[in-house]
CSV table of C-alpha atoms in Angstrom, one decimal:
chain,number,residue,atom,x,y,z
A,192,UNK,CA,0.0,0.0,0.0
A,193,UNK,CA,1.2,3.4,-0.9
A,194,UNK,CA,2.4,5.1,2.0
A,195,UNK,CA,3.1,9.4,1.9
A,196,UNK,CA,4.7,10.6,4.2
A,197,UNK,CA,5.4,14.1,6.3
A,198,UNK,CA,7.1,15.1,8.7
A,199,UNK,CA,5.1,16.0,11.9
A,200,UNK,CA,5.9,19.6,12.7
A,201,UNK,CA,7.7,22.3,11.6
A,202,UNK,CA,8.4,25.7,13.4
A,203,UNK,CA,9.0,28.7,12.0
A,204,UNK,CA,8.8,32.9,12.2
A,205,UNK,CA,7.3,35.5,10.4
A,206,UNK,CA,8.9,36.7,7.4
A,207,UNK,CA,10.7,33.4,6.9
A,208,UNK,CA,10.7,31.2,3.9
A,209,UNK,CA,9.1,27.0,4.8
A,210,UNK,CA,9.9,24.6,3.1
A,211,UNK,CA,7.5,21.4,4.0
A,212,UNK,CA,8.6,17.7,1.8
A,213,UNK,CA,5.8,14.5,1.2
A,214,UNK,CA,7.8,11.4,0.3
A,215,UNK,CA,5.7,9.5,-2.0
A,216,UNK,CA,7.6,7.0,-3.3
A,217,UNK,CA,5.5,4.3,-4.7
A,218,UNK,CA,3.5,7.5,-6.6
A,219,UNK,CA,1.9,6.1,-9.3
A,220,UNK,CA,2.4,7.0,-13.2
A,221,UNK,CA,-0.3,10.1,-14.1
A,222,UNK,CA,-0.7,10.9,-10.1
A,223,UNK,CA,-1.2,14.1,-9.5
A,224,UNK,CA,0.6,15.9,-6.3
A,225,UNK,CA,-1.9,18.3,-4.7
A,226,UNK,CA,-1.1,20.4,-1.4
A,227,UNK,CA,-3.5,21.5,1.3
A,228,UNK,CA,-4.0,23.9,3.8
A,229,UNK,CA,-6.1,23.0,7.4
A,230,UNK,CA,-7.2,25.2,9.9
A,231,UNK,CA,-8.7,23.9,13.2
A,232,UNK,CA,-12.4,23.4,12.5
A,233,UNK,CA,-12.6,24.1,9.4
A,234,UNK,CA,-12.3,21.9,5.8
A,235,UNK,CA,-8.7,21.5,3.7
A,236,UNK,CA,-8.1,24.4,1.2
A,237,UNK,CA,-6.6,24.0,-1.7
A,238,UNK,CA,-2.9,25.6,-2.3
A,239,UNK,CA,-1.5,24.0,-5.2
A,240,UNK,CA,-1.0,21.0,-7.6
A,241,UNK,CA,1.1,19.7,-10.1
A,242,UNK,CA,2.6,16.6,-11.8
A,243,UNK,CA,6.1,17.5,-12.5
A,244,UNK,CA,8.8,19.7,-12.0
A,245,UNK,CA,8.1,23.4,-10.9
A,246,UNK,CA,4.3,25.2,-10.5
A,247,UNK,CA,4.4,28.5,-8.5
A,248,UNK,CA,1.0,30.4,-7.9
A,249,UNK,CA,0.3,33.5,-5.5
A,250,UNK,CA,0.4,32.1,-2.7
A,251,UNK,CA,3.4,29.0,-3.2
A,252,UNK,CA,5.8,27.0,-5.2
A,253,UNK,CA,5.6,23.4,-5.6
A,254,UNK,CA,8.9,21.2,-6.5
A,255,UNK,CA,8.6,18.1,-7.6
A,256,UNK,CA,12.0,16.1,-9.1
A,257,UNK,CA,11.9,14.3,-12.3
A,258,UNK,CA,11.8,10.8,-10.2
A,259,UNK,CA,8.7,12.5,-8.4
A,260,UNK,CA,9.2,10.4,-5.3
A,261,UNK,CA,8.9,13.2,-3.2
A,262,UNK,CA,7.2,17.0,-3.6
A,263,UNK,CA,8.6,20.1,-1.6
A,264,UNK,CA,5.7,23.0,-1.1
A,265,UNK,CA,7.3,26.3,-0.5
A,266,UNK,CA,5.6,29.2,1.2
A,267,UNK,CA,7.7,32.4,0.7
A,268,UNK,CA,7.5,35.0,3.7
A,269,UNK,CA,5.0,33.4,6.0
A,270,UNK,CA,3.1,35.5,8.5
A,271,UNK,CA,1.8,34.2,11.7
A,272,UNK,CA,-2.2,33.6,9.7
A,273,UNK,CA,0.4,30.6,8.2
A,274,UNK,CA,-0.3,28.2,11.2
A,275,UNK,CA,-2.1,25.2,9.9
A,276,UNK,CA,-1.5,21.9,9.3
A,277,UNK,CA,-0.4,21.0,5.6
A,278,UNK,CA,-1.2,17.9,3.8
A,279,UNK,CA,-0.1,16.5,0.5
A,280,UNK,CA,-2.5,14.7,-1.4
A,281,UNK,CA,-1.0,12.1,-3.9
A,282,UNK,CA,-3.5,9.9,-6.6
A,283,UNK,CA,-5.7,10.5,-9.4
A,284,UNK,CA,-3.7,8.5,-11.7
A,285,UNK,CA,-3.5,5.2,-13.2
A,286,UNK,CA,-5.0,3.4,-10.2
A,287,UNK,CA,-7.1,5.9,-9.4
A,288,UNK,CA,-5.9,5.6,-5.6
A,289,UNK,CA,-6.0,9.0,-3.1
A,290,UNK,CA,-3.4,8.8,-0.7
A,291,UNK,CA,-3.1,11.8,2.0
A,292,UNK,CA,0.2,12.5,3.6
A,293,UNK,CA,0.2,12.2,7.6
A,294,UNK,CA,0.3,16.0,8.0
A,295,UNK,CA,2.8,18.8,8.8
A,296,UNK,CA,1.9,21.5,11.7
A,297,UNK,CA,3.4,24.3,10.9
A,298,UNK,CA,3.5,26.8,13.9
A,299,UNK,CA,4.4,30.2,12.8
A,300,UNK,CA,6.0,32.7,15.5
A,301,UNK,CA,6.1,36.2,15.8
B,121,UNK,CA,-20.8,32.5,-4.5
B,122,UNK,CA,-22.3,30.1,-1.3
B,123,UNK,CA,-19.4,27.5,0.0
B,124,UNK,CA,-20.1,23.5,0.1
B,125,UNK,CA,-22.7,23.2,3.1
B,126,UNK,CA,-22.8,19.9,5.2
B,127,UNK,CA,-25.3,19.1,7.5
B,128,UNK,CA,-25.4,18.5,10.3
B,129,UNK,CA,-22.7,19.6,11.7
B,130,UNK,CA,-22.6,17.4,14.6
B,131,UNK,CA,-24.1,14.1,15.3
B,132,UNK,CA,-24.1,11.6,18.6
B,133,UNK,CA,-25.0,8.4,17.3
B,134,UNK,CA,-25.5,5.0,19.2
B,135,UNK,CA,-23.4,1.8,18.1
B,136,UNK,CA,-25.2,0.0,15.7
B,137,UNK,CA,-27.2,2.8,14.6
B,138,UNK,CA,-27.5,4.3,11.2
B,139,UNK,CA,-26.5,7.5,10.1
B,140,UNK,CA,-26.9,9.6,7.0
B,141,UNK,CA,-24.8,12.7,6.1
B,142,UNK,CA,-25.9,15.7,3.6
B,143,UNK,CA,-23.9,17.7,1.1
B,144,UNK,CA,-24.5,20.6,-0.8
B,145,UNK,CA,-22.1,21.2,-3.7
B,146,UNK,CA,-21.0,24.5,-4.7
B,147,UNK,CA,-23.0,25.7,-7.7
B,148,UNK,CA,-22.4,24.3,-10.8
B,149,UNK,CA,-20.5,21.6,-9.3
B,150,UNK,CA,-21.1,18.0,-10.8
B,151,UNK,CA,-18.9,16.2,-8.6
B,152,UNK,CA,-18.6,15.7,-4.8
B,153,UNK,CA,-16.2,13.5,-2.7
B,154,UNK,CA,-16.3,12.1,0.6
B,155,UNK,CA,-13.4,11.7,3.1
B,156,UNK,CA,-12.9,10.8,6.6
B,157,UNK,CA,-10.6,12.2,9.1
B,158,UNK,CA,-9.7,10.9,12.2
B,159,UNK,CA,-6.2,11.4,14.3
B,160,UNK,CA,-5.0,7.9,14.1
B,161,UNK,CA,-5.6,7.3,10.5
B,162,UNK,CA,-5.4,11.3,9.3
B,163,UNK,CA,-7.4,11.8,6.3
B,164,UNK,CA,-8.9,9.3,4.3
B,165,UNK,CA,-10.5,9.1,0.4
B,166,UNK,CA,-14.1,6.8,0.5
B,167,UNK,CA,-15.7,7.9,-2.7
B,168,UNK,CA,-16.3,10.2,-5.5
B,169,UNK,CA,-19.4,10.9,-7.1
B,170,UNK,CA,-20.5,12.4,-10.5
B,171,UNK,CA,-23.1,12.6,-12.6
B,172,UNK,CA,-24.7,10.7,-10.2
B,173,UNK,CA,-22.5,7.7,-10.6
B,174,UNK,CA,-19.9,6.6,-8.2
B,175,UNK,CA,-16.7,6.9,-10.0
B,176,UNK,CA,-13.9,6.2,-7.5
B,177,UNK,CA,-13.8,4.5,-4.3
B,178,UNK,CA,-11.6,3.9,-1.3
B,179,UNK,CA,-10.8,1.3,0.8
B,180,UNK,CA,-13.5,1.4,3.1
B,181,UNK,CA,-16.4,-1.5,4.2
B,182,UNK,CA,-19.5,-1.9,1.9
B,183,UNK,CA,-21.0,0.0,5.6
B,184,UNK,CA,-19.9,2.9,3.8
B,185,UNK,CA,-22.3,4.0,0.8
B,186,UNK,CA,-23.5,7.4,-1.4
B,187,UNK,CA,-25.4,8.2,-4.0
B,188,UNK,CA,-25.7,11.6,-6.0
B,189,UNK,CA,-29.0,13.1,-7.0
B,190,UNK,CA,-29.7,15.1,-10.1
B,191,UNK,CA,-28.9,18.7,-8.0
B,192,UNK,CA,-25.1,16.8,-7.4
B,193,UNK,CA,-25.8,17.2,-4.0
B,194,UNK,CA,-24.8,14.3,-2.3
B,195,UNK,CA,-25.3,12.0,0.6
B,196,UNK,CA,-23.5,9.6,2.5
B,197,UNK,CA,-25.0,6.5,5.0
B,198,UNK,CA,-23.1,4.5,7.1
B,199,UNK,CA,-25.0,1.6,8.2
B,200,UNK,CA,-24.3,-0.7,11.7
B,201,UNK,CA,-21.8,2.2,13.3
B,202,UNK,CA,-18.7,1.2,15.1
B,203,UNK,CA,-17.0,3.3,17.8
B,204,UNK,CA,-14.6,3.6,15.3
B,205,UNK,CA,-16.9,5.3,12.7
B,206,UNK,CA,-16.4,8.3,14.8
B,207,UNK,CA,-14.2,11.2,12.7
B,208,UNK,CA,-15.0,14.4,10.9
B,209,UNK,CA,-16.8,13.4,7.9
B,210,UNK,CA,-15.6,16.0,5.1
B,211,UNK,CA,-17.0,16.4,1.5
B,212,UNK,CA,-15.8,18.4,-1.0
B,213,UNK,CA,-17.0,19.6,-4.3
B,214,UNK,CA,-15.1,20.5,-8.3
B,215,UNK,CA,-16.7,21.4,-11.0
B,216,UNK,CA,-15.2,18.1,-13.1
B,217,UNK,CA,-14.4,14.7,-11.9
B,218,UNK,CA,-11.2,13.6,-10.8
B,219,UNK,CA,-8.4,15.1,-8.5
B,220,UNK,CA,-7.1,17.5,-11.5
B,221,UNK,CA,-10.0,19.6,-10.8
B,222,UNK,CA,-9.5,21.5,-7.5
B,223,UNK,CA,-11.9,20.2,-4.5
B,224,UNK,CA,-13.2,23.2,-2.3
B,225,UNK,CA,-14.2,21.1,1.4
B,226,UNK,CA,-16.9,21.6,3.2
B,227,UNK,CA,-16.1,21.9,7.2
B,228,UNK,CA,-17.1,18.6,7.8
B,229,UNK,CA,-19.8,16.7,9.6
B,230,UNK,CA,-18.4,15.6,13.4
B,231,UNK,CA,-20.0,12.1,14.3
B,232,UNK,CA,-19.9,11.2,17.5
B,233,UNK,CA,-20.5,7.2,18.1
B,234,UNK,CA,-21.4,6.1,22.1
């Protein structure tokens, strides 16, 4: 069984660049590589996804190496509204399997 | 535009009970997924719907079921409830099917079983 993994926790400050990594390395050919954002009672939001090498929106970057066995979201500058727990969300290709990653809490401090 | 709406909110359900769980997709929105989370297992896939046709599924018991109706609104029943049916139950709507299309989430239906 697939397994994605992150790490548990992060810490970092305001201003600062994070860098959070899934390891998916059983990803599937065609998966897509989709990030998430959590807030304490409240549903997953979506940041950003992509299948290979670089996609960079308003709000992050997404890194993904040609073996894509492992994605790197990047938020630049994060502010203390940052705090959330961040998942990766790996699937949605040839076997059609969705696999979440464990979950990174990122605790932003002043 | 109005966000996915679930309902209810929160549920306390007996073991062996039966429970059904509402959602309201975004406008326009054919498609709707369901997932569970829970702290010991994080979050988990059980099934996409749309056009009112299951078209992905996770690894969950045949407890678990959906269906879609016509307005893609969707709804979910587990059947027989374990103590360990209790999670957040999250959907999340896209306007097409399949994880390339970006999901918006609902904030989730909290089920209680006692």
């Amino acid at each position: 069984l697939a397994k994605t993994t992150q790490p548990i926790s992060m810490d970092s400050y305001e201003g600062q660049e994070v860098n959070i990594t899934c390891s998916h390395n059983n990803i599937a050919t065609n998966d897509y590589i989709t990030w998430y954002q959590q807030f304490p009672s409240q549903g997953p939001r979506f940041i950003i996804q992509g299948y290979k090498t670089k996609v960079t929106n308003e709000v992050a970057s997404l890194f993904i190496p040609a073996d894509r066995k492992s994605s790197t979201l990047s938020l630049p500058r994060v502010s203390l509204s940052d705090t959330a727990v961040y998942y990766c969300l790996v699937g949605g290709g040839a076997t059609n399997k969705l696999i979440f990653g464990t979950g990174t809490l990122l605790a932003v401090q002043p | 535009k109005a966000g996915v709406t679930q309902t209810p909110r929160y549920l306390i359900k007996t073991r062996g009970q039966q429970v059904t769980l509402s959602c309201s997709p975004i406008s326009g929105h054919r498609s709707v997924s369901w997932y569970q989370q829970t702290p010991g297992q994080g979050l988990q896939f059980l099934f996409e719907y749309f056009s009112e046709t299951q078209r992905n599924k996770g690894n969950f018991p045949g407890r678990f079921s959906g269906r879609q109706f016509s307005n893609s609104r969707s709804e979910m029943n587990v059947s027989t409830l374990e103590l360990g049916d209790s999670a957040l139950y999250l959907c999340a709507s896209s306007y097409g099917q399949g994880v390339s299309y970006e999901q918006y989430f609902g904030p989730g239906t909290r089920l209680t079983v006692t």
